[in-house]
Short mmCIF file of C-alpha atoms and ligand atoms in Angstrom, two decimals:
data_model
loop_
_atom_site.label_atom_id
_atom_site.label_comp_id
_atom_site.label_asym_id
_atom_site.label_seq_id
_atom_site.Cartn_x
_atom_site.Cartn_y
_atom_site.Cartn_z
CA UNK A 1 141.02 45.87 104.96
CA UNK A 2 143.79 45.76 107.62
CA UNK A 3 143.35 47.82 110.35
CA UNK A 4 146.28 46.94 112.78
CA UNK A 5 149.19 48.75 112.77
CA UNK A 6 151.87 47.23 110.37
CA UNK A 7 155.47 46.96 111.64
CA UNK A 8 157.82 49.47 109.44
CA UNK A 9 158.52 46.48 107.36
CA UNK A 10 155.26 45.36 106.52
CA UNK A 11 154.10 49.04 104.94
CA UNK A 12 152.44 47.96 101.83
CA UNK A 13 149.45 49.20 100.10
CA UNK A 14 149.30 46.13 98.56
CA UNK A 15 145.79 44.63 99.71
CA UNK A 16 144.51 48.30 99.08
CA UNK A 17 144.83 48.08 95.48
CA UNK A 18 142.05 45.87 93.22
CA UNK A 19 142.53 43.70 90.93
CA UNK A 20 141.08 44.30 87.06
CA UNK A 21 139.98 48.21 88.23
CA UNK A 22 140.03 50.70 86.00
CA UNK A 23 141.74 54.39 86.23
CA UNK A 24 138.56 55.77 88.30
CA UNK A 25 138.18 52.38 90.44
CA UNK A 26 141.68 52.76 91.46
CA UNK A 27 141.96 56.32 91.86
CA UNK A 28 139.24 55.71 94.47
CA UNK A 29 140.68 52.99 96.05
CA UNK A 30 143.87 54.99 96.49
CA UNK A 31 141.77 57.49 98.61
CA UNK A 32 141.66 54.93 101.24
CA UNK A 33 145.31 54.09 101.49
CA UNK A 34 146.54 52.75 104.95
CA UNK A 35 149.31 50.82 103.74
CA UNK A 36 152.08 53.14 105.07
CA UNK A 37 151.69 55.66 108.21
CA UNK A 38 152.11 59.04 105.32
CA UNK A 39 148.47 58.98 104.67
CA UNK A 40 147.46 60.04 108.61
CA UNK A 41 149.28 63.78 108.41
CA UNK A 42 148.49 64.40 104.32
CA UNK A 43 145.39 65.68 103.48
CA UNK A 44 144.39 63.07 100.87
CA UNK A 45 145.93 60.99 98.41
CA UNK A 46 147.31 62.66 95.12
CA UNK A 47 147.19 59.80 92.73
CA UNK A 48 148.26 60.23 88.99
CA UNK A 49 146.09 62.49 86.39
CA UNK A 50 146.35 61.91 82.83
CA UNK A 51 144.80 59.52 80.40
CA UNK A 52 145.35 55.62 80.17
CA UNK A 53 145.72 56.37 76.04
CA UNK A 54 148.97 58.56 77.30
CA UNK A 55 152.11 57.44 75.49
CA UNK A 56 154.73 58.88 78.09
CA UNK A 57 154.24 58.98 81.51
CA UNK A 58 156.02 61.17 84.03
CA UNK A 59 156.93 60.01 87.28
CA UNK A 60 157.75 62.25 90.24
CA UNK A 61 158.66 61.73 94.06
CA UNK A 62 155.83 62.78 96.15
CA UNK A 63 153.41 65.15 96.43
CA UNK A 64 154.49 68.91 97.49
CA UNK A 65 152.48 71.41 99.93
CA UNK A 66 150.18 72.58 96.96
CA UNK A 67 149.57 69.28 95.37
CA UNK A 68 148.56 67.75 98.30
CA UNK A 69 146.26 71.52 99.28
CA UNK A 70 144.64 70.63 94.77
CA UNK A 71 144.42 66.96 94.55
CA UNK A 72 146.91 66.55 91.98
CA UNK A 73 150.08 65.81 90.79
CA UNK A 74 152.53 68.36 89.64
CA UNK A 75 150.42 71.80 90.51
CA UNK A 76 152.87 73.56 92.08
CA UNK A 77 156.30 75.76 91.43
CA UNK A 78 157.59 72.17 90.47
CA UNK A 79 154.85 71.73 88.63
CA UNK A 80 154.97 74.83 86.83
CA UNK A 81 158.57 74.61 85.58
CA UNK A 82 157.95 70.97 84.59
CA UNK A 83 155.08 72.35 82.48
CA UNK A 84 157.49 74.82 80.76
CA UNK A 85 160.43 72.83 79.81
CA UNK A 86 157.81 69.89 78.74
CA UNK A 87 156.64 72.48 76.30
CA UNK A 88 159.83 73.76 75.11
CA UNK A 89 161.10 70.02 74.57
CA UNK A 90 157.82 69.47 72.18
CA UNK A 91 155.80 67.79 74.36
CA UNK A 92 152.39 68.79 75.37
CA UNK A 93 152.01 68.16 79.37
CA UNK A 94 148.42 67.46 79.19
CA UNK A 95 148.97 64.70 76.83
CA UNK A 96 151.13 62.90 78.99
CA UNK A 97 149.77 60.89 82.55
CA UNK A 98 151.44 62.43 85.14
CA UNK A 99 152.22 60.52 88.83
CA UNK A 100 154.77 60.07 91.79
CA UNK A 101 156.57 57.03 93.17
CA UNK A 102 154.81 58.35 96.46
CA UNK A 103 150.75 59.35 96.63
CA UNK A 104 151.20 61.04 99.89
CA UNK A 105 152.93 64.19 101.01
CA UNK A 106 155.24 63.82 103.44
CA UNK A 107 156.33 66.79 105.16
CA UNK A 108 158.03 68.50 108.95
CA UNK A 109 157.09 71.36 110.61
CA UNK A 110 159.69 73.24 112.46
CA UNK A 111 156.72 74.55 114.95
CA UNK A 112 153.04 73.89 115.18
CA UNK A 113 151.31 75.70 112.77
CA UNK A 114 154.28 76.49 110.81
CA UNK A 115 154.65 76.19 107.26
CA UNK A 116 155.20 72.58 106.11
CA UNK A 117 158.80 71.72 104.59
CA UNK A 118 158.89 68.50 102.47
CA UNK A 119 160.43 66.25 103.36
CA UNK A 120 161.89 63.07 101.10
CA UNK A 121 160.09 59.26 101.61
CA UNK A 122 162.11 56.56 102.68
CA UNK A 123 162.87 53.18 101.07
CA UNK A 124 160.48 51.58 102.95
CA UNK A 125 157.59 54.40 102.19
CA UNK A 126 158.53 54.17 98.51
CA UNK A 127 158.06 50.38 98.21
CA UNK A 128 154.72 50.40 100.36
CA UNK A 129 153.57 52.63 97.56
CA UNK A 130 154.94 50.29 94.90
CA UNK A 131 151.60 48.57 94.12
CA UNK A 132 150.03 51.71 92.67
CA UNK A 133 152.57 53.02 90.93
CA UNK A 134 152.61 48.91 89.21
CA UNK A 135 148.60 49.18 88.59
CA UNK A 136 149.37 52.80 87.12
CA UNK A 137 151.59 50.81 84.66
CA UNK A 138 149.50 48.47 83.78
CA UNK A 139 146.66 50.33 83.04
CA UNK A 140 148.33 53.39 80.84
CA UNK A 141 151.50 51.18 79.16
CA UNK A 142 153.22 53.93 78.76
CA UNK A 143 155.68 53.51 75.37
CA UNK A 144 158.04 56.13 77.54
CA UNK A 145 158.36 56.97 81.18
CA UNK A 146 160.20 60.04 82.02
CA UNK A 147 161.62 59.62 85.63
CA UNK A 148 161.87 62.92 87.59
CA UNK A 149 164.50 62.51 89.84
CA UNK A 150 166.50 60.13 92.68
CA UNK A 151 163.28 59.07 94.18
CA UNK A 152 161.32 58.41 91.62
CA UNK A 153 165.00 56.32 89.80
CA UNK A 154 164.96 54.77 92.99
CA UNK A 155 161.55 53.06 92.75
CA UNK A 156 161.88 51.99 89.88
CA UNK A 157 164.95 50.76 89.10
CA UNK A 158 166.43 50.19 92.26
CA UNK A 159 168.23 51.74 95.63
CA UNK A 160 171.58 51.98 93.31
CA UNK A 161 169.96 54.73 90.88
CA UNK A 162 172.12 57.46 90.30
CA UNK A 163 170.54 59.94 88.58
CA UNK A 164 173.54 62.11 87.22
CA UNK A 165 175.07 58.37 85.74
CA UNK A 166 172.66 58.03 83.66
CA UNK A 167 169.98 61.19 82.83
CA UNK A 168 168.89 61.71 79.48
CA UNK A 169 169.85 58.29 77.96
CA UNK A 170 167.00 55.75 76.94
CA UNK A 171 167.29 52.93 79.48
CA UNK A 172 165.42 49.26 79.19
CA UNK A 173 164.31 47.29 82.06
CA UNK A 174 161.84 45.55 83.52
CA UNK A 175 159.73 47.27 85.49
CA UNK A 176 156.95 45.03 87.57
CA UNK A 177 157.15 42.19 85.18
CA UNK A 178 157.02 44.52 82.01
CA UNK A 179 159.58 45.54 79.38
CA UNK A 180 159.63 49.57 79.74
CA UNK A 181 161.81 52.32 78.46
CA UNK A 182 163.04 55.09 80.71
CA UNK A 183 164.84 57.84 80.21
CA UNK A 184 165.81 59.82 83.57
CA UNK A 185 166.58 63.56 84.07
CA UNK A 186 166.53 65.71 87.45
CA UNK A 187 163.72 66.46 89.60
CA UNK A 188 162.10 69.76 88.47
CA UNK A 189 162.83 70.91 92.20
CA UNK A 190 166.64 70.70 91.73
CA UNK A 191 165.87 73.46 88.94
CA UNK A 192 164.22 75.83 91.48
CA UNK A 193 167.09 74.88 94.02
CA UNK A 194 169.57 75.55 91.96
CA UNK A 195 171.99 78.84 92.55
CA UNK A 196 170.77 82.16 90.49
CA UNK A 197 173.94 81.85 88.28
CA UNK A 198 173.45 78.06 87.44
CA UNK A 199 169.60 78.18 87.44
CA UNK A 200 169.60 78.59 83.37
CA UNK A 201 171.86 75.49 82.71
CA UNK A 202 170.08 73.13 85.06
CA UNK A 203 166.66 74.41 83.02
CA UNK A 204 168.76 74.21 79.53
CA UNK A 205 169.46 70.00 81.25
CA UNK A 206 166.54 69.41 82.13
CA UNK A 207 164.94 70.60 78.95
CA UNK A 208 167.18 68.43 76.61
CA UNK A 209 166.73 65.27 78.45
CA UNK A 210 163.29 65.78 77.65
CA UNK A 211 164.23 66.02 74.18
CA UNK A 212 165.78 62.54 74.40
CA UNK A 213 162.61 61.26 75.62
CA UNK A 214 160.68 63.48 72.69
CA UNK A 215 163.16 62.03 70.07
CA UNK A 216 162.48 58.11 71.59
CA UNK A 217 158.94 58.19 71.67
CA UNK A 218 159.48 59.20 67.93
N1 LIG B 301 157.15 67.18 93.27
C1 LIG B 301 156.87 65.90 92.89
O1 LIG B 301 157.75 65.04 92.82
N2 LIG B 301 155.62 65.61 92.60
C2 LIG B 301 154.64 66.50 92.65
O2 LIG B 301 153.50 66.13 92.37
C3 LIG B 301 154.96 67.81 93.04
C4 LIG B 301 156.22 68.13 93.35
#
């Protein structure tokens, strides 16, 4: 395991990740992540939950304040509302394997001991964390993956993801050396962020790009 410090550059959790493991065996391994500098002020790793039998997968940014408090994915407010629209598109959350492009929490504090405000990975962060989100792949071959937001479009498809160009149509791409479909839709956070008056719409959005991916996945 590497132990010097890697030059911004260098941030990869490639050698962290094993080759031919299974969900648990990797899960396990992610616990012991050094491959970027986000694992020394989050409490643990939050790596995806769901089954490898799971024909959609759902991938977020990072892990919030709560998530990172549980141990999983998708637990908090975020969570929550995720849950609810998943439900009202048809699709049963705990049927699909849930993850983010990050496994860390990355967060600021405007004083010691003050609450801690999330705060978004870079590009460089992102592709450190690349390797597991490729494994997670792998493993669960998900027939759909529902991408939550610019983050998570970004490590996937690229630095030039727009989100609002393209949410809820089914895209096709390669995706680590494998043929996926995508179909991306905002970040359950925008939803929360939103103004009172335009809170319902972005919800009503949200909900029927999950339809599209409902609809795909057939
Ligand atoms: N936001 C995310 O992107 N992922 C989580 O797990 C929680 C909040």
């Amino acid at each position: 395991m590497p132990t010097t410090k890697a030059p911004e550059d260098q941030y990869t959790a490639a050698p962290f990740v094993p080759q031919g493991a299974d969900l648990t065996a990797l899960r396990r391994a992610a616990a012991g992540c050094r491959g970027c500098p986000l694992h020394r002020a989050a409490t643990q790793t939050i790596f995806g939950a769901g089954s490898t039998d799971a024909r959609l997968m759902l991938v977020g940014e990072q892990p919030g304040d709560q998530e990172d408090r549980q141990g999983k994915p998708f637990v908090g407010p975020a969570g929550k509302l995720l849950d609810r629209a998943l439900e009202e598109a048809g699709i049963d959350p705990a049927e699909a394997y849930v993850t983010n492009a990050v496994k860390h929490f990355k967060f600021t504090r405007a004083e010691p001991r003050k609450r801690r405000i999330h705060k978004a990975p870079s590009l460089r962060e992102m592709t450190a964390c690349g390797p597991w989100l490729a494994a997670e792949l792998a493993l669960v071959e998900p027939e759909l993956i529902v991408v939550l937001g610019a983050t998570a479009g970004k490590a996937l498809l690229g630095s030039s993801f727009r989100v609002g160009e393209v949410r809820g149509t089914v895209l096709e791409r390669e995706i680590h050396g494998r043929p996926e479909r995508l179909v991306p839709t905002v970040h359950p956070s925008s939803v929360l962020r939103a103004r009172d008056d335009d809170r319902r719409a972005a919800y009503e959005g949200l909900v029927a790009d999950l339809e599209v991916a409902v609809r795909a996945l057939g």
